[in-house]
CSV table of C-alpha atoms in Angstrom, one decimal:
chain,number,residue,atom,x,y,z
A,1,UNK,CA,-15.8,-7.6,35.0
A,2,UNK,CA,-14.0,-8.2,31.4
A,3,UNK,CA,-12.6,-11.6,31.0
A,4,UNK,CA,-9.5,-11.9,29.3
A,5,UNK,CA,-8.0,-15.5,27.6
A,6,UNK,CA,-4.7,-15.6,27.3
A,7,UNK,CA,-3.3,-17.9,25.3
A,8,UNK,CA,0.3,-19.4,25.5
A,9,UNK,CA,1.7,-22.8,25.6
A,10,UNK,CA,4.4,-21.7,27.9
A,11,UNK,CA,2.9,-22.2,31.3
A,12,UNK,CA,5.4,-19.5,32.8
A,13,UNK,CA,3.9,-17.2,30.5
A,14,UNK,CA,0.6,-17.7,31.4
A,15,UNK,CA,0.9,-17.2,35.1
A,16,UNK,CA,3.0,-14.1,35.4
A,17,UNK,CA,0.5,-12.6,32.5
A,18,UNK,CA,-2.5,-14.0,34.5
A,19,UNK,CA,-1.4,-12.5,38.1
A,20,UNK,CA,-0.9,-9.1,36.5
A,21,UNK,CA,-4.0,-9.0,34.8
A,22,UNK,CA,-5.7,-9.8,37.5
A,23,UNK,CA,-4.4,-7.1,39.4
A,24,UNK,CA,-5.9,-5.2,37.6
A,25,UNK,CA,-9.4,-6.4,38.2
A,26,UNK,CA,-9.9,-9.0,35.2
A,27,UNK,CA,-11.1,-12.0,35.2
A,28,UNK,CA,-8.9,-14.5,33.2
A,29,UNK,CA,-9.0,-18.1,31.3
A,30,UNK,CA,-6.4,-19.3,29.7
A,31,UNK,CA,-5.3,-22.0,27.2
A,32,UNK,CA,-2.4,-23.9,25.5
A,33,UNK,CA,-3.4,-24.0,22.0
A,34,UNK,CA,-5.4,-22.7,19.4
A,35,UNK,CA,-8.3,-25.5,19.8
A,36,UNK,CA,-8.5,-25.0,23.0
A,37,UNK,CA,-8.5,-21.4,22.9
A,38,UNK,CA,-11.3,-21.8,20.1
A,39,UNK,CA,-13.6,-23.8,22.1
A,40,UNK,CA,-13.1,-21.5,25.2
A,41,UNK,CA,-14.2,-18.1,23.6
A,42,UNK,CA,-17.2,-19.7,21.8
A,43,UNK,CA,-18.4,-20.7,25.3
A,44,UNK,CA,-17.1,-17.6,27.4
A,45,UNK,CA,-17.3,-15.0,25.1
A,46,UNK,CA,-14.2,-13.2,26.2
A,47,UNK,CA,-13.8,-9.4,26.1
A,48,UNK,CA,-10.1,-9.9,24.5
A,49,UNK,CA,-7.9,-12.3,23.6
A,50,UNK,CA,-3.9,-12.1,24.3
A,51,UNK,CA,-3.2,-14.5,21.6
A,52,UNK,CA,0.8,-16.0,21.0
A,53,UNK,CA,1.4,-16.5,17.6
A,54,UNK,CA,3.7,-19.8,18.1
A,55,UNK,CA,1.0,-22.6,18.7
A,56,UNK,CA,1.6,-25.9,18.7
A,57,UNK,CA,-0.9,-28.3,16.7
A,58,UNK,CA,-2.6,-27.4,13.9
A,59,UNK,CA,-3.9,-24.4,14.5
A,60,UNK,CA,-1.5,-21.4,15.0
A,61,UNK,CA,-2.0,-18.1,16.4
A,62,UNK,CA,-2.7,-16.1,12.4
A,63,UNK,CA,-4.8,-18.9,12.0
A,64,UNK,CA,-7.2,-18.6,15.3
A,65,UNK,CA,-6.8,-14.7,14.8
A,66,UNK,CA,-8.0,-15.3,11.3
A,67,UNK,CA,-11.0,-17.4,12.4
A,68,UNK,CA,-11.7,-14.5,15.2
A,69,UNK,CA,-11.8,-11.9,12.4
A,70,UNK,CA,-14.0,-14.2,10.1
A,71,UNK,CA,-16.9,-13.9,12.9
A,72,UNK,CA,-16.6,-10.9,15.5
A,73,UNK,CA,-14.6,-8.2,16.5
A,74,UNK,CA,-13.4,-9.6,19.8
A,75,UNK,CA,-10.2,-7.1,20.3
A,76,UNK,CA,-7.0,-9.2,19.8
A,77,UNK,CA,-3.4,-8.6,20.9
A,78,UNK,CA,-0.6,-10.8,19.2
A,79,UNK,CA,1.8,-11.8,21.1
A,80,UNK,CA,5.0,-13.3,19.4
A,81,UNK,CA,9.3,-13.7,19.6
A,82,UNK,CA,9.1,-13.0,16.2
A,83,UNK,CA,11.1,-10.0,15.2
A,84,UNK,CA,10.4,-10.0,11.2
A,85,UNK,CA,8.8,-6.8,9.9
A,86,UNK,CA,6.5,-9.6,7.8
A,87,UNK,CA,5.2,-11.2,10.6
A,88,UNK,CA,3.6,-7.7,12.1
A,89,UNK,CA,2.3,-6.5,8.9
A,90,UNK,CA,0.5,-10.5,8.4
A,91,UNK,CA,-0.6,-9.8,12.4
A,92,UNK,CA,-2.1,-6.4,11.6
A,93,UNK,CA,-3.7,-7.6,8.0
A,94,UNK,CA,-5.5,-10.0,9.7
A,95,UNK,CA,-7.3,-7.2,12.1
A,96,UNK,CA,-5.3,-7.5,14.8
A,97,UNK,CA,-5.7,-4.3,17.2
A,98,UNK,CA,-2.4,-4.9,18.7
A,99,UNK,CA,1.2,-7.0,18.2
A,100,UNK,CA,3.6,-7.1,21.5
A,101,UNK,CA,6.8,-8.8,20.8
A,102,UNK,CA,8.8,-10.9,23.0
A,103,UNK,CA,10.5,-10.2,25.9
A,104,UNK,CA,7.3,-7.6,27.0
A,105,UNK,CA,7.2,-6.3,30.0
A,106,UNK,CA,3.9,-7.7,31.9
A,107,UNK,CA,3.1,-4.0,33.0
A,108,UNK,CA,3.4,-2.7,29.7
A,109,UNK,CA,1.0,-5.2,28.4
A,110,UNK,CA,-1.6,-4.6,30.9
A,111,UNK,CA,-1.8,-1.1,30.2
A,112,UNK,CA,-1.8,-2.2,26.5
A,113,UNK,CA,-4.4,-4.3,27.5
A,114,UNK,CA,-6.6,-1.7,29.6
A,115,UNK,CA,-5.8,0.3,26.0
A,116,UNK,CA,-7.0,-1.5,23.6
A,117,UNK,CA,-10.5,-2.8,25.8
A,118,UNK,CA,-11.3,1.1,26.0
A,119,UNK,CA,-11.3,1.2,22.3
A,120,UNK,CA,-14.0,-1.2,22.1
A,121,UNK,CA,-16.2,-0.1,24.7
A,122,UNK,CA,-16.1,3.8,22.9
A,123,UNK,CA,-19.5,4.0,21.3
A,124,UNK,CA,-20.0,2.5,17.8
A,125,UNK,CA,-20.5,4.9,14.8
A,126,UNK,CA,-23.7,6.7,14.3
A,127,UNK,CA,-26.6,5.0,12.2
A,128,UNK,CA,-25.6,6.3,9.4
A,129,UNK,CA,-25.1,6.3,6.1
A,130,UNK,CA,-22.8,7.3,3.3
A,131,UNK,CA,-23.9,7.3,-0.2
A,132,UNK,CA,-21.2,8.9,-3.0
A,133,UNK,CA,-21.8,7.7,-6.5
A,134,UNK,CA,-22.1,4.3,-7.1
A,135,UNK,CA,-21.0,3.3,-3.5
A,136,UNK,CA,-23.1,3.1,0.2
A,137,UNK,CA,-21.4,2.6,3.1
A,138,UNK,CA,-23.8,1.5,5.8
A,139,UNK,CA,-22.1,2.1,9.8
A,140,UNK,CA,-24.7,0.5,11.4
A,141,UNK,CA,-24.7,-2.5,9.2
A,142,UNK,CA,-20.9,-2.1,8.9
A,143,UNK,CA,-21.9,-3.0,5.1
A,144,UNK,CA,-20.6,-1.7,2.1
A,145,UNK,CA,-22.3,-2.1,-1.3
A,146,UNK,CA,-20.9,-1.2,-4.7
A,147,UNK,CA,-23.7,-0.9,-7.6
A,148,UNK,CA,-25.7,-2.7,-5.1
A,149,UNK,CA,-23.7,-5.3,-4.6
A,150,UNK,CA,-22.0,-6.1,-1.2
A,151,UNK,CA,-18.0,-6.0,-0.4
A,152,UNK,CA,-15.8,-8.5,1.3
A,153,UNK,CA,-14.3,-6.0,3.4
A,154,UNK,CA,-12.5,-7.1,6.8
A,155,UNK,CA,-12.6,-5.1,10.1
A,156,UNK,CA,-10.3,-2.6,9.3
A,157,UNK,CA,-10.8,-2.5,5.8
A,158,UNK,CA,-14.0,-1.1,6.9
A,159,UNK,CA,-12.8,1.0,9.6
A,160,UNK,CA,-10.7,2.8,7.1
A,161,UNK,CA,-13.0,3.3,4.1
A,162,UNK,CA,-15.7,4.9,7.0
A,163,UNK,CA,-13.2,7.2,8.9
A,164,UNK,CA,-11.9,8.6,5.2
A,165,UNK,CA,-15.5,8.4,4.0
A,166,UNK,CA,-16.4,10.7,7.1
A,167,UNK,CA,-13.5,13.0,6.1
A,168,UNK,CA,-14.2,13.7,2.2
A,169,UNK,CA,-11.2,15.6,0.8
A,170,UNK,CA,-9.5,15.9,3.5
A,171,UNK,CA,-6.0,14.2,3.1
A,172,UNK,CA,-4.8,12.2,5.9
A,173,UNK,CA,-0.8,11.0,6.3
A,174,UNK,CA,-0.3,7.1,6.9
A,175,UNK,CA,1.1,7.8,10.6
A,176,UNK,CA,-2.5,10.1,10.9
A,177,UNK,CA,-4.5,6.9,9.7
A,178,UNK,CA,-2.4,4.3,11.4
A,179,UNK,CA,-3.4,6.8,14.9
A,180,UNK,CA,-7.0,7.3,14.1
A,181,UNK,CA,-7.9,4.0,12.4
A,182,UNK,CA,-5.5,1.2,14.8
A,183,UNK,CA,-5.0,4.1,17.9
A,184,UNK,CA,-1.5,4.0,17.7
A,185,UNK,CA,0.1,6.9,19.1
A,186,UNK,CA,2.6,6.7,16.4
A,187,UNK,CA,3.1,4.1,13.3
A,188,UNK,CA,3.9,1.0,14.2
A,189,UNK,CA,4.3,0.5,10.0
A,190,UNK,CA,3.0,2.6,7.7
A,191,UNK,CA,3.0,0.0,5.6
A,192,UNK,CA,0.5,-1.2,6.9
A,193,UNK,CA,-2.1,1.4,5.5
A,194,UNK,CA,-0.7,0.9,2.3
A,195,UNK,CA,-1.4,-2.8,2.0
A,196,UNK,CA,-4.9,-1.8,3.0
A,197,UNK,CA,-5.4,1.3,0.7
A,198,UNK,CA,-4.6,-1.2,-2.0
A,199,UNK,CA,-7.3,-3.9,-1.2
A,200,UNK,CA,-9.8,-1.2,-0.4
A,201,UNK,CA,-9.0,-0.1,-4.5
A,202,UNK,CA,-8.9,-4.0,-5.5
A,203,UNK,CA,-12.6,-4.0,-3.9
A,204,UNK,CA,-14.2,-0.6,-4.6
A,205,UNK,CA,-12.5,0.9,-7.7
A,206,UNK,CA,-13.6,-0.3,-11.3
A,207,UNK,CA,-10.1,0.4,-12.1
A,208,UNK,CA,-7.2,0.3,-9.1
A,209,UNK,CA,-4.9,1.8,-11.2
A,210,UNK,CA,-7.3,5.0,-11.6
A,211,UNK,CA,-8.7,5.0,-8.3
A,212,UNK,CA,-12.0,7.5,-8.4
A,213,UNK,CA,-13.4,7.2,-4.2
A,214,UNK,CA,-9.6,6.8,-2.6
A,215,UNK,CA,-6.9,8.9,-4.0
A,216,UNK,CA,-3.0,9.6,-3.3
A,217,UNK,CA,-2.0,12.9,-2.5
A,218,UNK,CA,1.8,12.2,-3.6
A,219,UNK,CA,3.9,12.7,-0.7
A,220,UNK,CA,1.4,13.4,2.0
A,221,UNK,CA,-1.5,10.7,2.2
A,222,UNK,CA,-4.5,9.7,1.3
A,223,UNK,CA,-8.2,11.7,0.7
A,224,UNK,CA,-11.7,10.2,-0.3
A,225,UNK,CA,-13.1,11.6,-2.7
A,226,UNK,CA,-17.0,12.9,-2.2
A,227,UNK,CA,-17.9,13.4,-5.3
């Protein structure tokens, strides 16, 4: 059974979500605020978190998805009454998998749920790796070493530089990467991989401005370059 914390400090909110999950046959803790919600998954190890991004105290909902990020990839949905464009691009940044705004429908977020937990049970990449040039891209290590030394790279930072890695030359559009790399059936912002591409350049390139592994095929996407 997958255990599912929802976290919200509007009781309401918590209840109607709870009973519907639970229909669907999770289990399912839940908490008020970010401490609590912290303490919780370091001692239940939940299978996703349905996180609101509104907290009261001192730690909000960016920041406990940040501190998620910095040490697993426990699948999060963000959950906020935020409208501003800005606030789901910060959401996604921070590795989110998903971003539901409010008013949801509870039915829709259980399938989004059910969604985004089949994701991460789908089989890891292969133990592989990539070598082009200067730069090895380890799946099984999810490392990434330039010269020999290792990246910073976040979650899906990672995620993209591997599925573009695994496609040399082949030029993918943003809503393409934004389906392959976040699952989205269609883009939820494109901007989204281009705030990505960017940092991936910041990180890999010797000079972002003439990027040699990730290149822009003006007016249709992106391809990685194999050699």
């Amino acid at each position: 059974m997958t255990t599912v914390l929802v976290v919200d400090d509007e009781p309401m909110v918590r209840d109607v979500v709870t009973r519907y999950l639970e229909r669907d046959g999770h289990r399912v803790v839940t908490a008020a605020d970010g401490d609590a919600a912290r303490g919780i998954i370091e001692q239940e190890a939940p299978s996703l978190v349905l996180l609101d991004v509104m907290l009261p105290g001192a730690t909000d909902g960016l920041a406990l998805c940040r501190w998620i990020r910095s040490t697993s990839e426990l699948p999060v949905i963000l959950v906020t009454a935020r409208v501003d464009e800005t606030d789901r691009i910060v959401g996604l940044e921070l590795g989110a998998d998903d971003y539901v705004t409010k008013p949801f429908s509870p039915r829709e977020l259980a399938t989004r749920v059910k969604t985004v937990l089949r994701r991460a049970r789908q089989s890891p990449p292969p133990r592989e790796r990539i070598s082009v040039s200067r730069l090895v891209i380890d799946a099984a290590r999810r490392e990434t070493r330039r010269d020999g030394e290792l990246l910073n790279l976040t979650v899906k930072e990672f995620d993209l530089l591997w599925f573009l890695a695994s496609n040399p030359n082949r030029v993918f559009s943003r809503d393409q990467l934004m389906n392959r790399v976040w699952g989205y059936a269609s883009a939820l912002d494109t901007g989204t991989v281009t705030v990505h591409i960017r940092h991936l350049r910041e990180k890999l390139e010797r000079d972002p401005r003439e990027p040699h592994f990730i290149l822009t095929v003006r007016g249709v996407g992106y391809r990685f370059r194999s050699g």
